mmCIF file of C-alpha atoms and ligand atoms in Angstrom:
data_model
loop_
_atom_site.group_PDB
_atom_site.id
_atom_site.type_symbol
_atom_site.label_atom_id
_atom_site.label_comp_id
_atom_site.label_asym_id
_atom_site.label_seq_id
_atom_site.Cartn_x
_atom_site.Cartn_y
_atom_site.Cartn_z
ATOM 1 C CA MET A 1 -5.408 18.325 0.257
ATOM 2 C CA SER A 2 -1.687 17.660 0.301
ATOM 3 C CA ASP A 3 -0.069 15.665 -2.508
ATOM 4 C CA THR A 4 2.533 14.281 -0.106
ATOM 5 C CA PRO A 5 2.731 10.478 0.091
ATOM 6 C CA THR A 6 1.462 9.250 3.457
ATOM 7 C CA GLN A 7 3.274 7.172 6.099
ATOM 8 C CA LEU A 8 1.949 4.639 8.602
ATOM 9 C CA ASP A 9 3.111 4.095 12.180
ATOM 10 C CA PHE A 10 3.990 0.580 13.365
ATOM 11 C CA ASN A 11 3.496 -0.895 16.843
ATOM 12 C CA ASP A 12 7.310 -1.005 17.261
ATOM 13 C CA GLY A 13 7.842 2.751 16.846
ATOM 14 C CA LYS A 14 8.962 2.529 13.201
ATOM 15 C CA ARG A 15 7.158 4.103 10.216
ATOM 16 C CA ALA A 16 6.722 3.102 6.592
ATOM 17 C CA PRO A 17 5.429 4.656 3.380
ATOM 18 C CA GLN A 18 1.797 3.629 2.947
ATOM 19 C CA LEU A 19 2.207 3.063 -0.799
ATOM 20 C CA GLY A 20 4.957 0.766 -2.037
ATOM 21 C CA PHE A 21 5.964 -1.090 -5.167
ATOM 22 C CA GLY A 22 5.568 -4.877 -5.583
ATOM 23 C CA VAL A 23 7.769 -6.966 -7.879
ATOM 24 C CA TRP A 24 6.243 -10.454 -7.988
ATOM 25 C CA GLN A 25 6.580 -12.176 -11.405
ATOM 26 C CA ILE A 26 9.318 -9.870 -12.685
ATOM 27 C CA ASP A 27 12.713 -11.385 -13.468
ATOM 28 C CA ASP A 28 16.020 -9.949 -12.240
ATOM 29 C CA VAL A 29 16.710 -7.829 -15.330
ATOM 30 C CA HIS A 30 13.239 -6.322 -15.497
ATOM 31 C CA ALA A 31 13.032 -5.942 -11.706
ATOM 32 C CA ALA A 32 16.132 -3.731 -11.817
ATOM 33 C CA GLU A 33 14.507 -1.533 -14.481
ATOM 34 C CA ALA A 34 11.138 -1.405 -12.730
ATOM 35 C CA VAL A 35 12.622 -0.624 -9.313
ATOM 36 C CA GLU A 36 14.772 2.130 -10.804
ATOM 37 C CA THR A 37 11.677 3.637 -12.488
ATOM 38 C CA ALA A 38 9.641 3.317 -9.289
ATOM 39 C CA LEU A 39 12.287 5.021 -7.147
ATOM 40 C CA GLN A 40 12.719 7.788 -9.701
ATOM 41 C CA THR A 41 8.935 8.254 -9.719
ATOM 42 C CA GLY A 42 8.935 8.802 -5.964
ATOM 43 C CA TYR A 43 8.128 5.384 -4.436
ATOM 44 C CA ARG A 44 10.237 4.777 -1.318
ATOM 45 C CA SER A 45 9.051 1.275 -0.447
ATOM 46 C CA ILE A 46 9.802 -1.923 -2.375
ATOM 47 C CA ASP A 47 8.283 -5.355 -1.688
ATOM 48 C CA THR A 48 10.111 -8.483 -2.861
ATOM 49 C CA ALA A 49 10.598 -12.050 -1.577
ATOM 50 C CA ALA A 50 13.255 -14.752 -1.814
ATOM 51 C CA ILE A 51 10.880 -16.918 -3.869
ATOM 52 C CA TYR A 52 10.371 -14.164 -6.488
ATOM 53 C CA GLY A 53 13.948 -14.838 -7.643
ATOM 54 C CA ASN A 54 14.604 -11.134 -8.182
ATOM 55 C CA GLU A 55 16.273 -9.894 -4.994
ATOM 56 C CA LYS A 56 19.459 -9.282 -7.002
ATOM 57 C CA GLY A 57 17.514 -7.241 -9.562
ATOM 58 C CA VAL A 58 15.893 -5.232 -6.773
ATOM 59 C CA GLY A 59 19.327 -4.507 -5.280
ATOM 60 C CA ASP A 60 20.650 -3.472 -8.702
ATOM 61 C CA GLY A 61 17.646 -1.187 -9.266
ATOM 62 C CA ILE A 62 18.190 0.488 -5.886
ATOM 63 C CA ALA A 63 21.894 1.000 -6.665
ATOM 64 C CA ARG A 64 21.139 2.430 -10.120
ATOM 65 C CA SER A 65 18.408 4.766 -8.907
ATOM 66 C CA GLY A 66 20.780 7.044 -7.020
ATOM 67 C CA VAL A 67 18.326 7.093 -4.088
ATOM 68 C CA ALA A 68 20.095 6.509 -0.774
ATOM 69 C CA ARG A 69 19.444 3.128 0.854
ATOM 70 C CA SER A 70 18.509 4.959 4.067
ATOM 71 C CA GLU A 71 15.573 6.617 2.254
ATOM 72 C CA ILE A 72 14.155 3.294 1.067
ATOM 73 C CA PHE A 73 11.859 0.962 3.003
ATOM 74 C CA LEU A 74 12.837 -2.504 1.784
ATOM 75 C CA THR A 75 10.745 -5.614 2.455
ATOM 76 C CA THR A 76 11.636 -9.199 1.676
ATOM 77 C CA LYS A 77 10.181 -12.534 2.775
ATOM 78 C CA LEU A 78 11.400 -15.863 4.042
ATOM 79 C CA TRP A 79 10.273 -18.736 1.817
ATOM 80 C CA ASN A 80 8.372 -21.735 3.228
ATOM 81 C CA ALA A 81 11.127 -24.278 2.577
ATOM 82 C CA ASP A 82 13.483 -22.239 4.784
ATOM 83 C CA GLN A 83 11.273 -22.154 7.864
ATOM 84 C CA GLY A 84 12.958 -23.227 11.114
ATOM 85 C CA TYR A 85 15.431 -21.415 13.404
ATOM 86 C CA ASP A 86 18.818 -22.137 11.791
ATOM 87 C CA SER A 87 17.503 -22.295 8.247
ATOM 88 C CA THR A 88 15.910 -18.865 8.703
ATOM 89 C CA LEU A 89 19.201 -17.329 9.825
ATOM 90 C CA LYS A 90 20.912 -18.835 6.776
ATOM 91 C CA ALA A 91 18.211 -17.788 4.294
ATOM 92 C CA PHE A 92 18.273 -14.256 5.685
ATOM 93 C CA GLU A 93 22.023 -13.951 4.989
ATOM 94 C CA GLN A 94 21.445 -15.121 1.424
ATOM 95 C CA SER A 95 18.680 -12.573 0.892
ATOM 96 C CA LEU A 96 20.884 -9.756 2.204
ATOM 97 C CA ARG A 97 23.710 -10.805 -0.098
ATOM 98 C CA ARG A 98 21.435 -10.840 -3.154
ATOM 99 C CA LEU A 99 19.874 -7.508 -2.197
ATOM 100 C CA GLY A 100 23.310 -5.930 -1.666
ATOM 101 C CA THR A 101 22.402 -4.469 1.719
ATOM 102 C CA ASP A 102 23.185 -5.138 5.367
ATOM 103 C CA TYR A 103 19.661 -4.785 6.771
ATOM 104 C CA VAL A 104 16.029 -4.986 5.719
ATOM 105 C CA ASP A 105 13.330 -2.664 6.936
ATOM 106 C CA LEU A 106 10.711 -5.395 7.112
ATOM 107 C CA TYR A 107 11.174 -9.173 6.995
ATOM 108 C CA LEU A 108 8.050 -11.315 6.615
ATOM 109 C CA ILE A 109 7.334 -15.015 7.115
ATOM 110 C CA HIS A 110 5.832 -15.542 3.656
ATOM 111 C CA TRP A 111 3.182 -18.151 4.611
ATOM 112 C CA PRO A 112 2.378 -19.818 7.943
ATOM 113 C CA THR A 113 2.424 -23.359 6.386
ATOM 114 C CA PRO A 114 0.765 -24.732 9.549
ATOM 115 C CA ALA A 115 1.241 -28.366 8.471
ATOM 116 C CA LYS A 116 5.025 -27.860 8.813
ATOM 117 C CA ASP A 117 4.544 -26.323 12.254
ATOM 118 C CA ARG A 118 7.775 -24.334 12.087
ATOM 119 C CA TYR A 119 6.533 -20.778 12.100
ATOM 120 C CA LEU A 120 7.142 -20.337 15.835
ATOM 121 C CA ASP A 121 10.849 -21.270 15.578
ATOM 122 C CA THR A 122 11.058 -19.102 12.491
ATOM 123 C CA TRP A 123 9.591 -16.185 14.452
ATOM 124 C CA LYS A 124 12.190 -16.690 17.222
ATOM 125 C CA ALA A 125 14.959 -16.404 14.615
ATOM 126 C CA PHE A 126 13.295 -13.218 13.313
ATOM 127 C CA LEU A 127 13.363 -11.764 16.840
ATOM 128 C CA ARG A 128 17.070 -12.546 17.166
ATOM 129 C CA LEU A 129 17.798 -10.794 13.835
ATOM 130 C CA ARG A 130 15.706 -7.832 14.967
ATOM 131 C CA ASP A 131 17.617 -7.647 18.271
ATOM 132 C CA GLU A 132 20.863 -7.654 16.256
ATOM 133 C CA GLY A 133 19.543 -4.656 14.287
ATOM 134 C CA ARG A 134 19.541 -6.437 10.940
ATOM 135 C CA ILE A 135 15.749 -6.441 10.585
ATOM 136 C CA ARG A 136 14.182 -3.118 11.531
ATOM 137 C CA SER A 137 10.632 -4.510 11.831
ATOM 138 C CA VAL A 138 9.369 -8.078 11.997
ATOM 139 C CA GLY A 139 6.179 -9.154 10.314
ATOM 140 C CA VAL A 140 4.251 -11.985 8.736
ATOM 141 C CA SER A 141 2.226 -12.646 5.628
ATOM 142 C CA ASN A 142 -0.897 -14.700 5.078
ATOM 143 C CA PHE A 143 -1.279 -15.397 8.808
ATOM 144 C CA GLN A 144 -4.718 -16.249 10.185
ATOM 145 C CA PRO A 145 -5.852 -15.258 13.707
ATOM 146 C CA ALA A 146 -4.932 -18.698 15.121
ATOM 147 C CA HIS A 147 -1.339 -18.339 13.883
ATOM 148 C CA LEU A 148 -1.075 -14.780 15.182
ATOM 149 C CA ASP A 149 -2.512 -15.815 18.570
ATOM 150 C CA ARG A 150 0.181 -18.467 18.869
ATOM 151 C CA LEU A 151 3.060 -16.072 18.121
ATOM 152 C CA LEU A 152 1.689 -13.704 20.715
ATOM 153 C CA ALA A 153 1.099 -16.351 23.371
ATOM 154 C CA GLU A 154 4.546 -17.920 22.954
ATOM 155 C CA THR A 155 6.779 -14.875 22.456
ATOM 156 C CA GLY A 156 4.724 -11.849 23.528
ATOM 157 C CA VAL A 157 5.805 -10.084 20.317
ATOM 158 C CA THR A 158 3.086 -8.892 17.954
ATOM 159 C CA PRO A 159 4.086 -8.641 14.270
ATOM 160 C CA ALA A 160 4.236 -5.057 12.998
ATOM 161 C CA VAL A 161 2.515 -6.063 9.745
ATOM 162 C CA ASN A 162 0.440 -8.897 8.294
ATOM 163 C CA GLN A 163 0.575 -8.794 4.491
ATOM 164 C CA ILE A 164 -2.567 -10.479 3.149
ATOM 165 C CA GLU A 165 -4.539 -10.837 -0.056
ATOM 166 C CA LEU A 166 -6.969 -7.926 -0.028
ATOM 167 C CA HIS A 167 -8.917 -6.049 -2.719
ATOM 168 C CA PRO A 168 -12.430 -4.550 -2.834
ATOM 169 C CA ASP A 169 -14.063 -7.866 -3.792
ATOM 170 C CA PHE A 170 -12.074 -9.683 -1.061
ATOM 171 C CA GLY A 171 -12.113 -7.302 1.877
ATOM 172 C CA GLN A 172 -10.969 -9.691 4.675
ATOM 173 C CA ARG A 173 -13.076 -7.817 7.224
ATOM 174 C CA GLU A 174 -12.627 -10.246 10.128
ATOM 175 C CA LEU A 175 -8.864 -10.362 9.761
ATOM 176 C CA VAL A 176 -8.681 -6.584 9.415
ATOM 177 C CA ALA A 177 -10.725 -6.227 12.638
ATOM 178 C CA TYR A 178 -8.319 -8.606 14.402
ATOM 179 C CA HIS A 179 -5.370 -6.508 13.192
ATOM 180 C CA ALA A 180 -6.999 -3.319 14.485
ATOM 181 C CA GLN A 181 -7.524 -4.912 17.922
ATOM 182 C CA HIS A 182 -3.875 -5.957 18.130
ATOM 183 C CA GLY A 183 -2.187 -2.917 16.552
ATOM 184 C CA ILE A 184 -1.041 -4.823 13.453
ATOM 185 C CA VAL A 185 -0.801 -2.896 10.178
ATOM 186 C CA THR A 186 -2.732 -4.535 7.332
ATOM 187 C CA GLU A 187 -0.779 -4.653 4.060
ATOM 188 C CA SER A 188 -2.757 -5.537 0.913
ATOM 189 C CA TRP A 189 -1.274 -7.890 -1.680
ATOM 190 C CA SER A 190 -2.805 -8.176 -5.151
ATOM 191 C CA PRO A 191 -4.466 -4.848 -4.285
ATOM 192 C CA LEU A 192 -5.715 -4.384 -7.874
ATOM 193 C CA GLY A 193 -7.055 -7.942 -8.005
ATOM 194 C CA GLN A 194 -4.114 -8.590 -10.365
ATOM 195 C CA GLY A 195 -5.597 -6.170 -12.874
ATOM 196 C CA GLY A 196 -8.470 -8.521 -13.760
ATOM 197 C CA GLU A 197 -12.243 -8.105 -13.866
ATOM 198 C CA LEU A 198 -12.278 -5.992 -10.722
ATOM 199 C CA LEU A 199 -11.071 -2.962 -12.676
ATOM 200 C CA GLN A 200 -14.028 -3.278 -15.103
ATOM 201 C CA GLN A 201 -16.692 -3.015 -12.383
ATOM 202 C CA PRO A 202 -19.205 -0.291 -13.413
ATOM 203 C CA VAL A 203 -19.039 1.426 -10.008
ATOM 204 C CA LEU A 204 -15.280 1.765 -10.400
ATOM 205 C CA VAL A 205 -15.501 2.974 -13.962
ATOM 206 C CA GLU A 206 -18.048 5.598 -12.876
ATOM 207 C CA LEU A 207 -15.965 6.784 -9.895
ATOM 208 C CA ALA A 208 -12.860 6.938 -12.080
ATOM 209 C CA LYS A 209 -14.698 9.136 -14.580
ATOM 210 C CA ARG A 210 -16.045 11.405 -11.831
ATOM 211 C CA HIS A 211 -12.555 11.979 -10.381
ATOM 212 C CA GLY A 212 -10.688 12.155 -13.690
ATOM 213 C CA LYS A 213 -8.627 9.153 -12.537
ATOM 214 C CA SER A 214 -8.209 5.526 -13.636
ATOM 215 C CA ALA A 215 -10.008 2.577 -12.040
ATOM 216 C CA ALA A 216 -6.647 1.391 -10.648
ATOM 217 C CA GLN A 217 -6.072 4.767 -8.994
ATOM 218 C CA VAL A 218 -9.547 4.667 -7.413
ATOM 219 C CA VAL A 219 -8.878 1.178 -6.013
ATOM 220 C CA LEU A 220 -5.527 2.290 -4.595
ATOM 221 C CA ARG A 221 -7.254 5.274 -2.982
ATOM 222 C CA TRP A 222 -9.732 2.847 -1.354
ATOM 223 C CA HIS A 223 -6.824 0.927 0.229
ATOM 224 C CA LEU A 224 -5.109 4.117 1.418
ATOM 225 C CA GLN A 225 -8.294 5.523 2.957
ATOM 226 C CA HIS A 226 -8.896 2.250 4.795
ATOM 227 C CA GLY A 227 -5.446 2.742 6.353
ATOM 228 C CA TYR A 228 -3.757 -0.212 4.634
ATOM 229 C CA MET A 229 -0.230 -0.405 3.308
ATOM 230 C CA VAL A 230 -0.527 -1.207 -0.389
ATOM 231 C CA ILE A 231 2.000 -2.533 -2.926
ATOM 232 C CA PRO A 232 0.676 -2.515 -6.512
ATOM 233 C CA LYS A 233 2.878 -4.119 -9.141
ATOM 234 C CA SER A 234 3.508 -3.076 -12.725
ATOM 235 C CA GLN A 235 6.309 -3.467 -15.208
ATOM 236 C CA THR A 236 5.002 -0.685 -17.450
ATOM 237 C CA PRO A 237 6.606 2.707 -16.687
ATOM 238 C CA SER A 238 3.404 4.693 -17.409
ATOM 239 C CA ARG A 239 1.425 2.472 -14.993
ATOM 240 C CA ILE A 240 4.182 2.602 -12.371
ATOM 241 C CA ARG A 241 3.761 6.392 -12.468
ATOM 242 C CA GLU A 242 -0.040 6.243 -12.655
ATOM 243 C CA ASN A 243 -0.209 4.052 -9.543
ATOM 244 C CA PHE A 244 1.801 6.642 -7.611
ATOM 245 C CA GLU A 245 -0.492 9.558 -8.548
ATOM 246 C CA VAL A 246 -3.038 8.831 -5.839
ATOM 247 C CA PHE A 247 -2.352 11.525 -3.256
ATOM 248 C CA ASP A 248 -4.136 14.400 -5.030
ATOM 249 C CA PHE A 249 -7.766 13.248 -4.706
ATOM 250 C CA ALA A 250 -10.056 11.605 -2.152
ATOM 251 C CA LEU A 251 -13.097 9.362 -2.192
ATOM 252 C CA ASP A 252 -16.078 10.491 -0.129
ATOM 253 C CA ALA A 253 -17.863 8.219 2.354
ATOM 254 C CA ALA A 254 -20.500 7.183 -0.207
ATOM 255 C CA ALA A 255 -17.803 6.163 -2.700
ATOM 256 C CA MET A 256 -15.970 4.169 -0.030
ATOM 257 C CA GLN A 257 -19.219 2.389 0.848
ATOM 258 C CA ALA A 258 -19.950 1.671 -2.816
ATOM 259 C CA LEU A 259 -16.522 0.044 -3.151
ATOM 260 C CA ASP A 260 -16.941 -1.866 0.130
ATOM 261 C CA ALA A 261 -20.141 -3.256 -1.388
ATOM 262 C CA LEU A 262 -18.081 -5.014 -4.095
ATOM 263 C CA GLU A 263 -17.266 -7.627 -1.418
ATOM 264 C CA ALA A 264 -17.744 -11.041 -3.003
ATOM 265 C CA GLY A 265 -15.396 -13.305 -1.047
ATOM 266 C CA HIS A 266 -13.340 -13.512 -4.231
ATOM 267 C CA ARG A 267 -10.022 -15.018 -3.150
ATOM 268 C CA ILE A 268 -7.460 -15.296 -5.980
ATOM 269 C CA GLY A 269 -4.557 -17.003 -4.190
ATOM 270 C CA PRO A 270 -4.425 -20.132 -2.017
ATOM 271 C CA HIS A 271 -6.019 -20.360 1.427
ATOM 272 C CA PRO A 272 -3.233 -19.868 4.004
ATOM 273 C CA ASP A 273 -4.300 -22.928 6.000
ATOM 274 C CA GLN A 274 -3.762 -25.108 2.954
ATOM 275 C CA LEU A 275 -0.534 -23.907 1.328
ATOM 276 C CA GLN A 276 2.485 -26.055 2.251
HETATM 277 P P1 LIG B 301 -1.690 -6.406 -8.359
HETATM 278 O O1 LIG B 301 -3.065 -6.429 -7.798
HETATM 279 O O2 LIG B 301 -0.724 -5.391 -7.902
HETATM 280 O O3 LIG B 301 -1.862 -6.358 -9.944
HETATM 281 C C1 LIG B 301 -0.764 -6.236 -10.790
HETATM 282 C C2 LIG B 301 -1.249 -6.334 -12.234
HETATM 283 O O4 LIG B 301 -2.308 -5.405 -12.448
HETATM 284 C C3 LIG B 301 -0.151 -5.958 -13.217
HETATM 285 O O5 LIG B 301 0.609 -7.072 -13.562
HETATM 286 C C4 LIG B 301 -0.951 -5.414 -14.393
HETATM 287 O O6 LIG B 301 -1.429 -6.465 -15.182
HETATM 288 C C5 LIG B 301 -2.144 -4.779 -13.709
HETATM 289 N N1 LIG B 301 -1.974 -3.316 -13.476
HETATM 290 C C6 LIG B 301 -1.042 -2.698 -12.707
HETATM 291 N N2 LIG B 301 -1.221 -1.368 -12.702
HETATM 292 C C7 LIG B 301 -2.302 -1.137 -13.510
HETATM 293 C C8 LIG B 301 -2.968 0.038 -13.902
HETATM 294 N N3 LIG B 301 -2.587 1.248 -13.472
HETATM 295 N N4 LIG B 301 -4.031 -0.105 -14.727
HETATM 296 C C9 LIG B 301 -4.442 -1.310 -15.163
HETATM 297 N N5 LIG B 301 -3.853 -2.470 -14.824
HETATM 298 C C10 LIG B 301 -2.777 -2.370 -13.980
HETATM 299 O O7 LIG B 301 -1.119 -7.898 -8.174
HETATM 300 P P2 LIG B 301 0.157 -8.631 -7.587
HETATM 301 O O8 LIG B 301 1.379 -8.359 -8.347
HETATM 302 O O9 LIG B 301 -0.275 -10.029 -7.386
HETATM 303 O O10 LIG B 301 0.320 -8.000 -6.113
HETATM 304 C C11 LIG B 301 1.123 -6.885 -5.838
HETATM 305 C C12 LIG B 301 2.326 -7.264 -5.001
HETATM 306 O O11 LIG B 301 1.919 -7.926 -3.803
HETATM 307 C C13 LIG B 301 3.247 -8.305 -5.668
HETATM 308 O O12 LIG B 301 4.048 -7.747 -6.686
HETATM 309 C C14 LIG B 301 4.026 -8.780 -4.475
HETATM 310 O O13 LIG B 301 5.029 -7.843 -4.136
HETATM 311 C C15 LIG B 301 2.930 -8.831 -3.400
HETATM 312 N N6 LIG B 301 2.335 -10.183 -3.255
HETATM 313 C C16 LIG B 301 2.524 -10.839 -2.072
HETATM 314 C C17 LIG B 301 1.984 -12.109 -1.871
HETATM 315 C C18 LIG B 301 2.192 -12.804 -0.563
HETATM 316 O O14 LIG B 301 1.888 -14.003 -0.459
HETATM 317 N N7 LIG B 301 2.680 -12.127 0.439
HETATM 318 C C19 LIG B 301 1.228 -12.726 -2.894
HETATM 319 C C20 LIG B 301 1.041 -12.029 -4.091
HETATM 320 C C21 LIG B 301 1.576 -10.756 -4.245
#
């Protein structure tokens, strides 16, 4: 098998690295260091958000890495308080300024916040920015089928990506099936279950031993083989590297099934219908 990192095709003709690097809960200074390490390791996709407060650090890390901006797939997200047409346009400018770039590869509506009922206007602003060439691909995060149906019905434009909480003990099968029907790429957040009990599961420990890999690497392989984009986070250089070394082995069908069987409906974050 090839050790080359894999890419995924979007419904808008664009492509993205399947494995990226997430930077939630890292401050500006450490984000710059971590992003520089990640890019030097070989990652070419970085996932941040306005609310993480580290877009400047991400931009600094990209600049310091020596990797050309054009080789990097950069994602950021619009925060809930900025939803609405004009406020989206304004927040986008601020994100670009902090990131030190003039476009993003993927811009996501961070949460639908249905009680605000502004995600449709927000989406229309996203489409304008895409038409102006400043967002290469438009997507959403934490959207449920009802929210996706509404975007589609009102604008006819399907998001390229829906970034959702997803790990082996929270497999989101119904949402994933909806994505497959509509040509939406599934992107897994908290893919390692935030490094908690998931990684101690005996089946994972056994598979890790069998493959000479870590439990985290086995979990990342599970995401990749399901066809998801995946954005593990770490601040530790050795783990940043470890999480990238997942293209030189494969899980067989029985191993994939054993990991699927960890499904426990174990949501870590808030339910998207409830977060304001
Ligand atoms: P994660 O599942 O990536 O877990 C990260 C934690 O796991 C680390 O802090 C560390 O404690 C541990 N870890 C990392 N590598 C390890 C390894 N090799 N071995 C053992 N432990 C390891 O969790 P996350 O940070 O919540 O999610 C990843 C990214 O997803 C975030 O950084 C962010 O970019 C994105 N995210 C998006 C949303 C959203 O609402 N869209 C929400 C949460 C996270």
